[in-house]
Amino acid sequence: MSSQNDPQYVVLDITGMTCAACGARIEKAVGRMDGVERIQVNLALNRAGVTLLPQQTHIDLIKKRIHQLGFEAIERSKDEAGKSEGSSRGIWHSGLIFVVSLLLTLPFLWAMAAHHELTASVWVPALLINPWFQWALATPVQFVIGFPFYLGAYRALRSGSANMDVLIIMSTSAAYFYSHYLLFHAPDIHNYSYTEAGSLHPQHVPLYFDASAMVMTIVWLGRWLESLSKKRALNSLHQLHRLRPEAARVIQEGREQRIPLAQIAVGDRILIRPGESIPLDGEVVDGDSSVNESMLTGEAMPVNKKTGDRVTGGTINGNGMLEVSVSDVGHQSTLSKIIALVEEAQVSKAPIQRLADQISGIFVPVIIAIAMATFAGWYMIMEPGDVGGALEKAIAVLLIACPCALGLATPISILVGSARAAQSGIVFKEGRNMELLPKVNMILLDKTGTMTGSIPRVTDIWTASGVGGASTPPAPPKHALLRIMAAAEQHSEHPLGKAIIREARGMELDIPASSHFVAFPGKGIQALVEGKAIWIGTRQWLVERGVGGLVQPGAGVFKQWEQQGFITLYVAADGLWLGALAFSDPVIPDTRKAVRQLASMGMDIRMVTGDRQSTAAYTAKQAGVRHVYARMLPEGKERLVRSLQQEGYTVAMVGDGINDAPALAAADIGIAVMQGTDIAKAAADIVLLKHGLQGLVRSVKVSRATMRIIRQNLAFSMLYNAFALPFAIGGYLAPWMACTAMAFSSVTVICNALRLRKA
């Protein structure tokens, strides 16, 4: 539970951003505010994640500062984690503006036929060549269609920076106002003649109204295509939202009523019919069915559910009827938490994005300087006195270098990659984890619950009959011993403790109440049961607690258990031995295959466990792991991680228990399995929803594919500018050609990122 002293994380939807420079400007201004620990702006999502220091800065001050920069910010509530909004409105808006702008620009395209020899025979109405008519068409395009760009450029310049809007407005305004000047001052502006074929041929000073209009139209075309591509990229995330229905059947006063999920409270009983989606997390109170959890965990086989079992919202009920008592609602549900983690990962930035941000921060001013130098060079040296020609080259330079593709290269890839990972049952908490995971060359695997089944079972029970002298109490029978141990383990989250309770309930034993429960991670637990202090744990720990003597009569049994790879827990009451339990904890079927796949990727796979050496070695042999660290307490696991890091390894720790939390936090990448404790999942950077280690293999593959796409996108963005800029400077690209290339470079980057949907 968070306290008032914990940092506050807020997600803001931001409107008005057009390129990476906009996001960089927001980060720079807001990041300097007192109380702001960190801000990360995602251009692909038009969203920002802000971490605020406790009780120092109100979010309204952040929104006010963003408004002063020329953007609008709206805070997303926690309940909106499952209500991610699509971009349909933005698509419709940009599409409508593009169509209107295109209708006004089409006459210019027709009129262009009169300017080229290949199309000189095409009939062109005299009206289309008329300068006043061109001015009448270009003016609404420049100032009405282009008003958002003027507003964005003004706000950027007012805040002391420059963005894509500045480049667009500088180029189109130069073309428009120069043509406007010629309209009133050029002497031969209204002279026309006709060719022998009868087509119209102008004999006047060329105007550039067509260039400014086409640039505006193509920019809006690019925005429309970009919106369509973004929506397609976001569809992977929206699939998570669609897992949950809008309403559920609630049983109230013996009657079934269908009510919205927002009105359902903890403790309400909901009815799920065969084939329906389970709306919320809860516990089955009646019914028996199989549940398809593949949409959430990636596990193809349905899982049988009966009374007492937990079900998760978003999964699909099979062929039985289930009555479920709701345990989590709103943003506390498992699905909402997963969606929130995915969205936070998409808002956060990978370190590689910092390179793009740094380039974008200086990119626009540099391009403006190059454009001015291009104008001067053509006007003074290449074509002395030709203002129109020099202006055309400078406009092409301004347009070809808009940094849209550079700004989208990383965030759009993280967006698609993290959503694809979530569909495979992998949740990356931050985008930086997708960059760091491919660098891992050492993976430490916890044993119980990670490599082996998280549902171990009791295999054998041994009681300490005849041990000790007169002070030793009569040894209880096996059922009595199991009953006492189950009572002591009632509050335990350890898989072995849960196995003891399951075994006792399976035998229909009466489990008494317990109190004063204390867990000693990696060692054991203690509790007060029926007035007796019960200790359960390793034999070494019990001896350290002062339990007298060794359990010599059971030495042969314990040795046999050890040879079979069983896990052994010992129990004592008031300092005297009571007996021991053996557990079988078989290796998960796909563990050996996963270990082999990870090793083939160049990773050193080792096992770390608190179990004794013999048990650990038996499990490692089954899993195909060669290097084992046994009898490792939580602090030992953490020290191991740090020592391996000092040796130069990039370490990933995979675990599920409280005893793994320190190592998960210390590792370069901490990876927790969904069946693990909340503490382990909180300490981890990645959560695997699917049981087994195939999720780990999948996470490495997805992260590697994502980083490969990011590098391709960044390389394309930079090479595109490096290749196209000289052509623009040399006069080989008309302004409309440069603008078209700029627009399609952004679309190319997005389409390349969309390939991750099949990764």
Coordinates of N, CA and C in Angstrom, one line a residue, residues 164-353:
M164 N 8.8 21.1 -36.0 CA 8.4 20.8 -37.3 C 7.5 21.9 -37.9
D165 N 6.6 22.5 -37.0 CA 5.7 23.5 -37.5 C 6.5 24.8 -38.0
V166 N 7.6 25.0 -37.3 CA 8.4 26.2 -37.7 C 9.0 26.0 -39.1
L167 N 9.4 24.8 -39.4 CA 10.0 24.5 -40.8 C 8.9 24.6 -41.8
I168 N 7.7 24.0 -41.5 CA 6.6 24.1 -42.5 C 6.1 25.5 -42.7
I169 N 6.0 26.3 -41.7 CA 5.5 27.7 -41.8 C 6.6 28.5 -42.5
M170 N 7.8 28.4 -42.2 CA 8.9 29.1 -42.9 C 8.9 28.9 -44.4
S171 N 8.8 27.6 -44.7 CA 8.8 27.2 -46.2 C 7.6 27.7 -46.9
T172 N 6.4 27.4 -46.4 CA 5.2 27.8 -47.1 C 5.0 29.3 -47.1
S173 N 5.3 29.9 -46.0 CA 5.1 31.4 -46.0 C 6.0 32.1 -46.9
A174 N 7.3 31.6 -47.0 CA 8.2 32.2 -48.0 C 7.7 32.1 -49.4
A175 N 7.2 30.9 -49.8 CA 6.6 30.7 -51.1 C 5.4 31.6 -51.3
Y176 N 4.5 31.6 -50.3 CA 3.3 32.4 -50.5 C 3.5 33.9 -50.6
F177 N 4.3 34.4 -49.6 CA 4.4 35.9 -49.6 C 5.3 36.4 -50.7
Y178 N 6.3 35.6 -51.2 CA 7.1 36.0 -52.3 C 6.2 36.0 -53.6
S179 N 5.3 35.1 -53.7 CA 4.3 35.1 -54.8 C 3.4 36.2 -54.7
H180 N 2.9 36.5 -53.5 CA 2.0 37.6 -53.2 C 2.7 39.0 -53.6
Y181 N 4.0 39.1 -53.3 CA 4.8 40.3 -53.7 C 4.8 40.4 -55.3
L182 N 5.1 39.3 -55.9 CA 5.2 39.3 -57.4 C 3.9 39.7 -58.0
L183 N 2.8 39.2 -57.4 CA 1.4 39.5 -57.9 C 1.2 40.9 -58.1
F184 N 1.7 41.8 -57.2 CA 1.5 43.2 -57.2 C 2.6 44.0 -57.8
H185 N 3.8 43.4 -58.0 CA 4.9 44.2 -58.4 C 5.6 43.7 -59.7
A186 N 5.4 42.5 -60.1 CA 6.1 42.0 -61.3 C 5.4 42.6 -62.5
P187 N 6.2 43.1 -63.5 CA 5.6 43.8 -64.7 C 4.9 42.8 -65.7
D188 N 5.4 41.6 -65.8 CA 4.8 40.7 -66.9 C 3.9 39.7 -66.3
I189 N 3.3 39.9 -65.1 CA 2.6 38.9 -64.4 C 1.4 38.4 -65.1
H190 N 0.8 39.3 -66.0 CA -0.5 38.9 -66.6 C -0.4 38.7 -68.1
N191 N 0.8 38.4 -68.6 CA 1.0 38.1 -70.1 C 0.9 36.7 -70.4
Y192 N 0.1 36.3 -71.4 CA -0.1 34.9 -71.8 C 0.0 34.8 -73.3
S193 N 0.3 33.5 -73.7 CA 0.3 33.2 -75.2 C -0.1 31.8 -75.3
Y194 N -0.4 31.4 -76.6 CA -0.9 30.0 -76.9 C 0.1 29.3 -77.8
T195 N 0.3 28.0 -77.6 CA 1.2 27.2 -78.4 C 0.5 26.9 -79.7
E196 N 1.2 26.3 -80.7 CA 0.6 26.0 -82.0 C -0.5 25.0 -81.8
A197 N -0.4 24.1 -80.8 CA -1.5 23.1 -80.6 C -2.7 23.7 -80.0
G198 N -2.6 25.0 -79.6 CA -3.8 25.6 -79.0 C -3.8 25.6 -77.5
S199 N -2.8 25.0 -76.8 CA -2.8 25.0 -75.4 C -2.2 26.3 -74.8
L200 N -2.6 26.6 -73.6 CA -2.2 27.8 -72.9 C -0.8 27.7 -72.5
H201 N 0.0 28.8 -72.7 CA 1.4 28.8 -72.2 C 1.7 30.2 -71.6
P202 N 2.0 30.2 -70.3 CA 2.2 31.5 -69.7 C 3.6 32.1 -70.0
Q203 N 3.6 33.3 -70.2 CA 4.8 34.0 -70.5 C 5.1 35.1 -69.4
H204 N 5.0 34.6 -68.2 CA 5.1 35.6 -67.0 C 6.1 35.0 -66.0
V205 N 6.3 35.9 -65.0 CA 7.2 35.5 -63.9 C 6.5 34.4 -63.1
P206 N 7.2 33.2 -62.9 CA 6.6 32.1 -62.2 C 6.2 32.5 -60.8
L207 N 5.0 32.0 -60.4 CA 4.6 32.1 -59.0 C 4.7 30.8 -58.2
Y208 N 4.7 30.9 -56.9 CA 4.9 29.7 -56.1 C 3.7 29.4 -55.2
F209 N 2.5 29.9 -55.6 CA 1.3 29.6 -54.8 C 1.0 28.1 -54.8
D210 N 1.3 27.4 -56.0 CA 1.1 26.0 -56.1 C 2.0 25.2 -55.1
A211 N 3.3 25.7 -54.9 CA 4.2 25.0 -54.0 C 3.7 25.1 -52.5
S212 N 3.2 26.3 -52.1 CA 2.7 26.4 -50.7 C 1.5 25.6 -50.5
A213 N 0.5 25.6 -51.5 CA -0.7 24.8 -51.3 C -0.4 23.3 -51.3
M214 N 0.5 22.8 -52.2 CA 0.8 21.4 -52.2 C 1.5 20.9 -51.0
V215 N 2.4 21.8 -50.5 CA 3.1 21.4 -49.2 C 2.1 21.2 -48.1
M216 N 1.2 22.2 -47.9 CA 0.1 22.1 -46.9 C -0.7 20.8 -47.1
T217 N -1.1 20.5 -48.3 CA -1.9 19.3 -48.6 C -1.2 18.0 -48.2
I218 N 0.1 18.0 -48.7 CA 0.9 16.8 -48.4 C 1.2 16.6 -47.0
V219 N 1.4 17.7 -46.2 CA 1.6 17.5 -44.8 C 0.4 16.9 -44.1
W220 N -0.8 17.4 -44.5 CA -2.0 16.9 -43.9 C -2.3 15.4 -44.4
L221 N -1.9 15.1 -45.6 CA -1.9 13.7 -46.0 C -1.0 12.8 -45.1
G222 N 0.2 13.3 -44.9 CA 1.1 12.6 -44.0 C 0.5 12.4 -42.6
R223 N -0.1 13.5 -42.1 CA -0.7 13.3 -40.7 C -1.9 12.3 -40.7
W224 N -2.6 12.3 -41.8 CA -3.8 11.4 -41.9 C -3.2 9.9 -41.9
L225 N -2.2 9.7 -42.8 CA -1.6 8.4 -42.9 C -1.0 8.0 -41.6
E226 N -0.3 8.9 -40.9 CA 0.3 8.7 -39.7 C -0.7 8.3 -38.6
S227 N -1.9 9.0 -38.6 CA -2.9 8.6 -37.6 C -3.5 7.2 -37.9
L228 N -3.6 6.9 -39.2 CA -4.1 5.5 -39.5 C -3.1 4.5 -39.0
S229 N -1.8 4.8 -39.2 CA -0.8 3.8 -38.9 C -0.7 3.7 -37.3
K230 N -0.8 4.8 -36.6 CA -0.8 4.8 -35.2 C -2.0 4.0 -34.6
K231 N -3.1 4.2 -35.2 CA -4.3 3.4 -34.7 C -4.1 1.9 -34.9
R232 N -3.5 1.5 -36.0 CA -3.2 0.1 -36.3 C -2.2 -0.4 -35.3
A233 N -1.2 0.4 -34.9 CA -0.2 0.0 -34.0 C -0.8 -0.1 -32.6
L234 N -1.8 0.8 -32.2 CA -2.5 0.7 -30.9 C -3.5 -0.4 -30.8
N235 N -3.9 -1.0 -31.9 CA -4.8 -2.1 -31.9 C -4.4 -3.3 -31.0
S236 N -3.1 -3.5 -31.0 CA -2.6 -4.6 -30.1 C -2.9 -4.3 -28.7
L237 N -2.7 -3.1 -28.2 CA -3.1 -2.7 -26.9 C -4.6 -2.7 -26.6
H238 N -5.3 -2.3 -27.6 CA -6.8 -2.2 -27.4 C -7.4 -3.6 -27.3
Q239 N -6.7 -4.6 -27.9 CA -7.2 -6.0 -27.7 C -7.2 -6.4 -26.2
L240 N -6.3 -5.9 -25.4 CA -6.3 -6.1 -24.0 C -7.5 -5.5 -23.4
H241 N -7.9 -4.3 -23.8 CA -9.1 -3.7 -23.2 C -10.4 -4.4 -23.6
R242 N -10.4 -5.0 -24.8 CA -11.6 -5.7 -25.2 C -11.8 -7.1 -24.6
L243 N -10.8 -7.5 -23.8 CA -10.9 -8.8 -23.1 C -12.1 -8.8 -22.1
R244 N -12.4 -7.6 -21.6 CA -13.3 -7.5 -20.5 C -14.7 -6.9 -21.0
P245 N -15.8 -7.6 -20.6 CA -17.1 -7.1 -21.0 C -17.5 -5.8 -20.3
E246 N -18.5 -5.1 -20.8 CA -18.9 -3.9 -20.2 C -19.8 -4.1 -18.9
A247 N -20.5 -5.3 -18.9 CA -21.4 -5.5 -17.8 C -21.3 -7.0 -17.4
A248 N -22.0 -7.3 -16.3 CA -22.0 -8.7 -15.7 C -23.3 -9.0 -15.1
R249 N -23.6 -10.3 -15.0 CA -24.8 -10.8 -14.3 C -24.5 -10.9 -12.8
V250 N -25.2 -10.1 -12.0 CA -25.0 -10.1 -10.6 C -26.2 -10.7 -9.9
I251 N -26.0 -11.5 -8.9 CA -27.1 -12.2 -8.2 C -27.4 -11.3 -7.0
Q252 N -28.5 -10.7 -6.9 CA -28.9 -9.8 -5.8 C -30.3 -10.2 -5.4
E253 N -30.4 -10.6 -4.1 CA -31.6 -11.0 -3.4 C -32.2 -12.2 -4.2
G254 N -31.4 -13.1 -4.6 CA -31.9 -14.3 -5.3 C -32.2 -14.1 -6.8
R255 N -32.1 -12.8 -7.3 CA -32.4 -12.6 -8.7 C -31.2 -12.2 -9.5
E256 N -31.2 -12.5 -10.7 CA -30.1 -12.2 -11.6 C -30.3 -10.9 -12.3
Q257 N -29.4 -10.0 -12.2 CA -29.5 -8.7 -12.8 C -28.2 -8.3 -13.6
R258 N -28.4 -7.8 -14.8 CA -27.2 -7.4 -15.6 C -26.9 -5.9 -15.3
I259 N -25.7 -5.6 -14.7 CA -25.4 -4.3 -14.3 C -24.0 -4.0 -14.8
P260 N -23.6 -2.7 -15.1 CA -22.3 -2.3 -15.5 C -21.2 -2.7 -14.5
L261 N -20.0 -2.9 -15.0 CA -18.9 -3.3 -14.1 C -18.6 -2.2 -13.1
A262 N -18.8 -1.0 -13.5 CA -18.4 0.1 -12.6 C -19.3 0.1 -11.3
Q263 N -20.4 -0.5 -11.4 CA -21.3 -0.6 -10.2 C -21.2 -1.8 -9.4
I264 N -20.3 -2.7 -9.8 CA -20.1 -3.9 -9.0 C -19.1 -3.7 -7.9
A265 N -19.3 -4.3 -6.7 CA -18.5 -4.1 -5.6 C -17.8 -5.4 -5.2
V266 N -16.8 -5.3 -4.4 CA -16.1 -6.5 -3.8 C -17.2 -7.3 -3.0
G267 N -17.2 -8.6 -3.2 CA -18.1 -9.4 -2.4 C -19.4 -9.7 -3.2
D268 N -19.7 -9.0 -4.3 CA -20.9 -9.3 -5.1 C -20.6 -10.6 -5.8
R269 N -21.7 -11.3 -6.0 CA -21.7 -12.6 -6.7 C -22.1 -12.5 -8.1
I270 N -21.3 -12.9 -9.1 CA -21.6 -12.8 -10.5 C -21.7 -14.2 -11.1
L271 N -22.6 -14.3 -12.1 CA -22.8 -15.5 -12.8 C -22.2 -15.5 -14.1
I272 N -21.4 -16.5 -14.5 CA -20.8 -16.6 -15.8 C -21.3 -17.8 -16.5
R273 N -21.9 -17.6 -17.6 CA -22.4 -18.8 -18.4 C -21.4 -19.3 -19.3
P274 N -21.6 -20.5 -19.8 CA -20.6 -21.1 -20.7 C -20.3 -20.2 -21.9
G275 N -19.0 -20.1 -22.3 CA -18.6 -19.3 -23.4 C -18.5 -17.8 -23.2
E276 N -18.9 -17.3 -22.0 CA -18.8 -15.9 -21.7 C -17.4 -15.5 -21.1
S277 N -17.1 -14.3 -21.3 CA -15.8 -13.7 -20.7 C -16.1 -13.5 -19.2
I278 N -15.1 -13.8 -18.4 CA -15.1 -13.6 -17.0 C -14.8 -12.1 -16.8
P279 N -15.8 -11.3 -16.2 CA -15.6 -9.9 -16.2 C -14.6 -9.4 -15.1
L280 N -14.5 -10.0 -14.0 CA -13.7 -9.5 -12.9 C -13.0 -10.6 -12.1
D281 N -11.9 -10.3 -11.4 CA -11.2 -11.3 -10.6 C -12.1 -11.7 -9.5
G282 N -12.0 -13.0 -9.1 CA -12.8 -13.5 -7.9 C -12.5 -14.9 -7.6
E283 N -13.3 -15.5 -6.7 CA -13.2 -16.9 -6.3 C -14.5 -17.6 -6.6
V284 N -14.3 -18.8 -7.2 CA -15.5 -19.6 -7.5 C -16.1 -20.1 -6.2
V285 N -17.4 -19.8 -6.1 CA -18.2 -20.2 -4.9 C -19.2 -21.4 -5.3
D286 N -19.4 -21.5 -6.5 CA -20.3 -22.6 -7.0 C -20.0 -22.9 -8.4
G287 N -20.0 -24.2 -8.8 CA -19.8 -24.5 -10.2 C -18.5 -25.2 -10.5
D288 N -18.4 -25.8 -11.7 CA -17.2 -26.5 -12.1 C -17.1 -26.3 -13.6
S289 N -16.0 -25.8 -14.1 CA -15.8 -25.5 -15.5 C -14.3 -25.5 -15.8
S290 N -14.0 -25.4 -17.1 CA -12.7 -25.2 -17.6 C -12.6 -23.7 -18.1
V291 N -11.5 -23.1 -17.9 CA -11.4 -21.7 -18.2 C -10.2 -21.5 -19.2
N292 N -10.4 -20.9 -20.3 CA -9.4 -20.6 -21.3 C -8.7 -19.3 -20.9
E293 N -7.4 -19.4 -20.4 CA -6.6 -18.3 -20.0 C -5.6 -17.8 -21.0
S294 N -5.7 -18.3 -22.2 CA -4.7 -18.1 -23.3 C -4.6 -16.6 -23.6
M295 N -5.7 -15.9 -23.6 CA -5.7 -14.5 -24.0 C -5.0 -13.6 -23.0
L296 N -4.8 -14.2 -21.8 CA -4.1 -13.4 -20.7 C -2.7 -14.0 -20.5
T297 N -2.5 -15.3 -20.5 CA -1.3 -15.9 -20.1 C -0.5 -16.5 -21.3
G298 N -1.2 -16.7 -22.4 CA -0.6 -17.4 -23.6 C -0.7 -18.9 -23.5
E299 N -1.2 -19.4 -22.4 CA -1.3 -20.9 -22.2 C -2.5 -21.4 -23.0
A300 N -2.2 -22.4 -23.9 CA -3.2 -22.8 -24.8 C -4.2 -23.8 -24.1
M301 N -3.8 -24.6 -23.2 CA -4.7 -25.6 -22.5 C -5.6 -24.9 -21.5
P302 N -6.9 -25.2 -21.5 CA -7.8 -24.7 -20.5 C -7.5 -25.2 -19.1
V303 N -7.8 -24.4 -18.1 CA -7.5 -24.8 -16.7 C -8.8 -25.1 -16.0
N304 N -8.9 -26.2 -15.4 CA -10.1 -26.6 -14.6 C -10.3 -25.7 -13.4
K305 N -11.5 -25.2 -13.2 CA -11.8 -24.4 -12.0 C -13.0 -25.0 -11.3
K306 N -12.8 -25.0 -10.0 CA -13.9 -25.6 -9.1 C -14.0 -24.6 -7.9
T307 N -14.9 -25.0 -7.0 CA -15.2 -24.2 -5.8 C -13.9 -23.9 -5.0
G308 N -13.6 -22.7 -4.7 CA -12.4 -22.3 -4.0 C -11.3 -21.8 -4.9
D309 N -11.3 -22.1 -6.2 CA -10.3 -21.6 -7.1 C -10.5 -20.2 -7.5
R310 N -9.4 -19.5 -7.8 CA -9.5 -18.1 -8.3 C -9.6 -18.1 -9.8
V311 N -10.4 -17.1 -10.3 CA -10.5 -16.8 -11.7 C -10.1 -15.4 -12.0
T312 N -9.6 -15.1 -13.2 CA -9.1 -13.8 -13.5 C -10.0 -13.1 -14.6
G313 N -10.3 -11.9 -14.4 CA -11.1 -11.1 -15.4 C -10.4 -11.1 -16.8
G314 N -11.2 -11.3 -17.8 CA -10.6 -11.3 -19.2 C -10.5 -12.7 -19.7
T315 N -10.5 -13.7 -18.9 CA -10.4 -15.1 -19.4 C -11.8 -15.6 -19.8
I316 N -11.9 -16.7 -20.5 CA -13.1 -17.2 -21.1 C -13.6 -18.4 -20.4
N317 N -14.8 -18.4 -19.9 CA -15.4 -19.6 -19.3 C -15.6 -20.7 -20.4
G318 N -15.5 -21.9 -19.9 CA -15.7 -23.1 -20.9 C -17.1 -23.5 -20.9
N319 N -17.3 -24.8 -20.6 CA -18.6 -25.4 -20.8 C -19.5 -25.5 -19.6
G320 N -19.0 -24.9 -18.5 CA -19.8 -25.1 -17.2 C -20.2 -23.7 -16.7
M321 N -21.2 -23.7 -15.8 CA -21.7 -22.5 -15.2 C -20.9 -22.2 -13.9
L322 N -20.4 -21.0 -13.7 CA -19.7 -20.6 -12.6 C -20.3 -19.4 -11.8
E323 N -20.4 -19.5 -10.5 CA -20.8 -18.4 -9.7 C -19.5 -18.0 -8.9
V324 N -19.2 -16.7 -9.1 CA -17.9 -16.1 -8.6 C -18.2 -15.0 -7.6
S325 N -17.5 -15.0 -6.5 CA -17.5 -13.9 -5.6 C -16.4 -12.9 -6.0
V326 N -16.7 -11.7 -6.3 CA -15.8 -10.7 -6.8 C -14.8 -10.3 -5.7
S327 N -13.5 -10.3 -6.0 CA -12.5 -9.9 -5.1 C -11.8 -8.6 -5.4
D328 N -11.7 -8.3 -6.7 CA -11.0 -7.1 -7.1 C -11.9 -6.4 -8.2
V329 N -12.0 -5.1 -8.1 CA -12.8 -4.3 -9.0 C -11.9 -3.1 -9.5
G330 N -12.4 -2.5 -10.6 CA -11.7 -1.2 -11.1 C -10.2 -1.5 -11.4
H331 N -9.4 -0.5 -11.0 CA -8.0 -0.6 -11.3 C -7.2 -1.6 -10.5
Q332 N -7.9 -2.2 -9.5 CA -7.3 -3.2 -8.7 C -7.3 -4.6 -9.3
S333 N -8.1 -4.8 -10.4 CA -8.2 -6.1 -11.0 C -6.9 -6.4 -11.7
T334 N -6.7 -7.7 -11.9 CA -5.4 -8.2 -12.6 C -5.3 -7.6 -14.0
L335 N -6.4 -7.6 -14.8 CA -6.3 -7.1 -16.1 C -6.0 -5.7 -16.2
S336 N -6.6 -4.9 -15.3 CA -6.4 -3.4 -15.3 C -4.9 -3.1 -14.9
K337 N -4.4 -3.9 -14.0 CA -3.0 -3.7 -13.6 C -2.0 -4.0 -14.7
I338 N -2.4 -5.1 -15.5 CA -1.5 -5.5 -16.6 C -1.6 -4.4 -17.7
I339 N -2.8 -3.9 -18.0 CA -2.9 -2.8 -18.9 C -2.2 -1.5 -18.5
A340 N -2.3 -1.2 -17.2 CA -1.6 0.0 -16.7 C -0.1 -0.2 -16.8
L341 N 0.5 -1.4 -16.5 CA 1.9 -1.7 -16.7 C 2.3 -1.5 -18.1
V342 N 1.5 -2.1 -19.0 CA 1.9 -2.0 -20.5 C 1.9 -0.5 -20.9
E343 N 0.9 0.3 -20.5 CA 0.8 1.7 -20.9 C 2.0 2.5 -20.3
E344 N 2.3 2.1 -19.0 CA 3.5 2.8 -18.4 C 4.8 2.5 -19.2
A345 N 4.9 1.2 -19.6 CA 6.1 0.8 -20.4 C 6.1 1.6 -21.7
Q346 N 4.9 1.8 -22.3 CA 4.9 2.5 -23.6 C 5.2 4.0 -23.4
V347 N 4.8 4.6 -22.3 CA 5.1 6.0 -22.0 C 6.6 6.2 -21.7
S348 N 7.2 5.2 -21.0 CA 8.6 5.4 -20.6 C 9.5 5.2 -21.8
K349 N 10.7 5.7 -21.7 CA 11.6 5.8 -22.8 C 12.8 4.8 -22.6
A350 N 13.1 4.1 -23.7 CA 14.3 3.4 -23.7 C 15.5 4.3 -23.8
P351 N 16.7 4.0 -23.2 CA 17.8 4.9 -23.2 C 18.2 5.3 -24.7
I352 N 18.0 4.4 -25.6 CA 18.3 4.7 -27.0 C 17.5 5.9 -27.5
Q353 N 16.3 6.1 -26.9 CA 15.5 7.3 -27.4 C 16.2 8.6 -27.0

